[in-house]
Structure formats: C-alpha cells, structure tokens
Amino acid sequence: MIMENTLRIQKAEKANRLLFSAPGEGGKLVFASGIARCLADAFAAARNPQSADTASAADYLNALCRELNDEMLDAVLEELIFSALVELKVLPAELQSEQWSENTAFLLEQAKRLLDGVGELAENCREELFPRSAELLQSVSAPADLKELAERLLLRDRFRRNRAFQFHNGRFVPVELTAAKPIAEFYGFPSVRAQYKNHFADFAAGKSNLPLLVNSLPGYGKTSMTVSHCAAHDELVLILPEPETLEHNWRELISPLAARPDHKFVVFFDDIDPRVLDWYQFRTNVGGAFAPPDNVLLVIAANYEFPANILSRGRKVSYPIFDELRCMEMVEEFLNVKFNMKNPSRNLISLIAAGYTEDFGQKKFTELSPRSLIRYLKVYETDQIKRKTVVELSFGKMIFKPDAQLFYEFNIELMRSLYGEEYIQQLLRERLRDMEK
C-alpha cells in the first residue's frame, strides 16, 4: 500500500510538470503559476525527505493554502487544468465530444493523476497541516473516470460561468452587469442606436469585428449603450480592461481571448483620453502589422475626438449635441415606450421638456444631458399625480417650451472646459460661414 501511494505521488509530480511547466533559462523549469510551483516543491519534498530543518511537504501545502484566499483547492486546481488544456488547443467542444483525440485523452489522464496525487499527499500530511489548510485541501479528489473529469473541467470555464470581467493586473475578474438595461429603453439619437445595433449584430453573427470608436460629450450614454448591447447577445462576453492596457500588456489581454474561439468577446475601453494616450500598441495590433482575432471586438469610448490615424482603423460613432430638439425627441420616445402613447401631443412633450430645464435652472441636477433627463423622466414612471397634472396642463392655453438658450450656453461652457477656447472659436467661425451661405 505504501508503494502504491508513493507511485501515485510520483505520477502526480510528473503530471504537474507536464501540464504547468516549461524549460526556462539554463534549463530550469518555469511553472505557469505559484500554485503549480508550490505543488512541485511539495511533491519533491515528499519524494525525498530531508533533515528536520528543511521544508517538508506539509510546509509547502500550508504555504500554498495561504495563497488560496479561502478558495477551495479543487476549484483553483481544476481552473488551472482547464486553462492549461485550452493553451494546448483542447477546447470545450473537444471535452464534450463523444470520442476524444489521443492527445485529449492523454492530457485528461495526466490531470486525473495530478488530482489523485494531490489528494493522496494531503491525506499523508494531514497531521502536520493547519486546520484551515486541511479544510481547503480536503475537497481535492480524483474523479471516477475521465468522462467525469471532463464534465468537472467544463464547469470551470470562467467565460461560461460569467458574462462580464474586469481585466486587472493580468487577471480576468468576474463582475455583475448591474447597470445593463433593455435596448428598448434607450431614447433619442436614432442614428447612433442604429449603428450600435447593426455593429453588434454583425459581430455576434461573425460578419465583422471592425473596432467601434465612440465619442460624445459626457453623459450621453456611451458606457450604458455598449454594456446593454453586449448583454443583449447571449453569445457575447464583455471584458473591461484598465485604460493603461491600451498602452501596455496588450498581448496579456488579447492572447487568452484569441485562444478561445468558442466565445466572442467585446473588449471595452471606457473613458479614454485620445489626446494623451500612446497609440503605438493599438496602431501595431489593429490595422498595422497585426489584426485583432476574429472573436474580439474592440470598443473605445471617449469624450474627445479620435486622431485621424486611429479613426482609419475602425468605425466612428459620434453623438450629436444634446439640445432642446433632441430633448423633446427623447421625451416623445419615452412616452411611446413606457406608456404606449403612439402620437403624444406636442404640447405634452414641450411641457415635460420644459419641466426638465426648469429643474436644471433650480440646480436639482448639474448637467443638461441624456443621463440627467432619464433620471428626471423616471419621476413620471412612479408619480401618478405628476402624470395626471402634466396631461391636464397640456390642454391649457399657455404651453411652456424647453429653453433653447439654456442648452446652448451649457453646451458651450462644457465644450470650453473640455476642449479649450480655440475649439469654441472654431465652432463660431464655422457657424458664421454656414449663415453666409
């Protein structure tokens, strides 16, 4: 029995090396993760016990458990195995097939040996383990057969379990899309919405992955529009990297996604400042020497215009300025969608829009934007008395309209703060030229 146990541990040690290591500088093995490295040391210590002042297998297992952050080792280890199989071109479709290739069967056998050996090692070291370590290790067990193992590994596919991730410090961290709302609840800007709808539909259908470059003033809905269109397609997974990833760690982000052609990924860089960004990585990997993989769609949103040499690599989507006319357009669509009013009266639309600008004038919110208008309109969803009052007033003789000058002044000041005085002067010159035509 002792020899059998020793043999299991030896096989597990070899499986750990095969799945997670590669020769590095000077022929020294480099392991893909700290957990795999710690397991390698534990196996080596179990195989060749040293003196009392040398680390034992139990010491390595206790150290490993400190790195787990209260995660059960079986879950962490099976995720590592799944990732290793993907890197070796064994995708979920292969694991699900009725008949595996020789390569897949071999790798699954190695994974089974690893799990079997880790369980055996933990049992042998039980008396020397911290109670918490023993708890985290006790879940590791070898499956009954390779079919059960394949089923367990499929459950570790993070891109199946979650549909949105932040990319932080080289890791994909699951997040909940709590801000996603139905596409039907976006109002106004019909041309922008049509571009979004068609672009995401084409990507989901595998027709195009041309980068989407979106710009507008703040508060127009660039973020929520992107998140909601991604959520509207069940086959799409949203990735939210830090802005710095556009300049650094590009391959760390894209390579794991390219290795998963069984999924489609929307990589969304939000709130980018195109004026100060180093675009070298983007220009090299998008339309330069390389191209994004077919299963990756890049969406970049900014409050500023993109440089011409960046726009040439994607599809530009620009929101028009939010003014009194677009305000009333959004109010009309809101009444249509929320209250099934197919042709609401112009008086009713004007009164609601005027109430919005009046609240702004009373400093109940700080910006004139689609974002603040949506917050204002929510009152009409919940306040029946307010709805009844505004309908009654719409039949009156005096109808207030939204203040066009208020929109103009707010937009000018916002653009001045964002783009500078020269930009405003250029706008005024263009407006004068248009008036002279």
CSV table of N, CA and C in Angstrom, one decimal, residues 66 147 171-172 185 250-251 276 324 362:
chain,number,residue,atom,x,y,z
A,66,ARG,N,-2.1,29.4,2.1
A,66,ARG,CA,-2.1,30.9,2.4
A,66,ARG,C,-2.3,31.7,1.1
A,147,LYS,N,-14.4,10.7,-18.1
A,147,LYS,CA,-15.6,11.4,-18.5
A,147,LYS,C,-16.1,12.3,-17.4
A,171,ARG,N,-5.3,39.6,-14.7
A,171,ARG,CA,-6.3,38.6,-14.4
A,171,ARG,C,-7.7,39.0,-14.8
A,172,PHE,N,-8.5,38.1,-15.2
A,172,PHE,CA,-9.9,38.3,-15.6
A,172,PHE,C,-10.8,38.1,-14.3
A,185,GLU,N,-35.1,50.6,-23.9
A,185,GLU,CA,-35.3,51.8,-23.0
A,185,GLU,C,-34.2,52.9,-23.2
A,250,TRP,N,-0.9,44.5,-23.9
A,250,TRP,CA,-1.9,44.2,-24.9
A,250,TRP,C,-2.0,42.7,-25.2
A,251,ARG,N,-0.8,42.1,-25.3
A,251,ARG,CA,-0.8,40.6,-25.6
A,251,ARG,C,-1.4,39.8,-24.4
A,276,VAL,N,-3.8,62.2,-25.0
A,276,VAL,CA,-2.5,61.9,-24.3
A,276,VAL,C,-2.1,60.4,-24.4
A,324,GLU,N,-32.4,71.3,-27.2
A,324,GLU,CA,-33.9,71.2,-26.9
A,324,GLU,C,-34.6,70.3,-27.8
A,362,GLN,N,-33.1,75.3,-11.4
A,362,GLN,CA,-33.2,75.3,-9.9
A,362,GLN,C,-32.1,74.4,-9.3
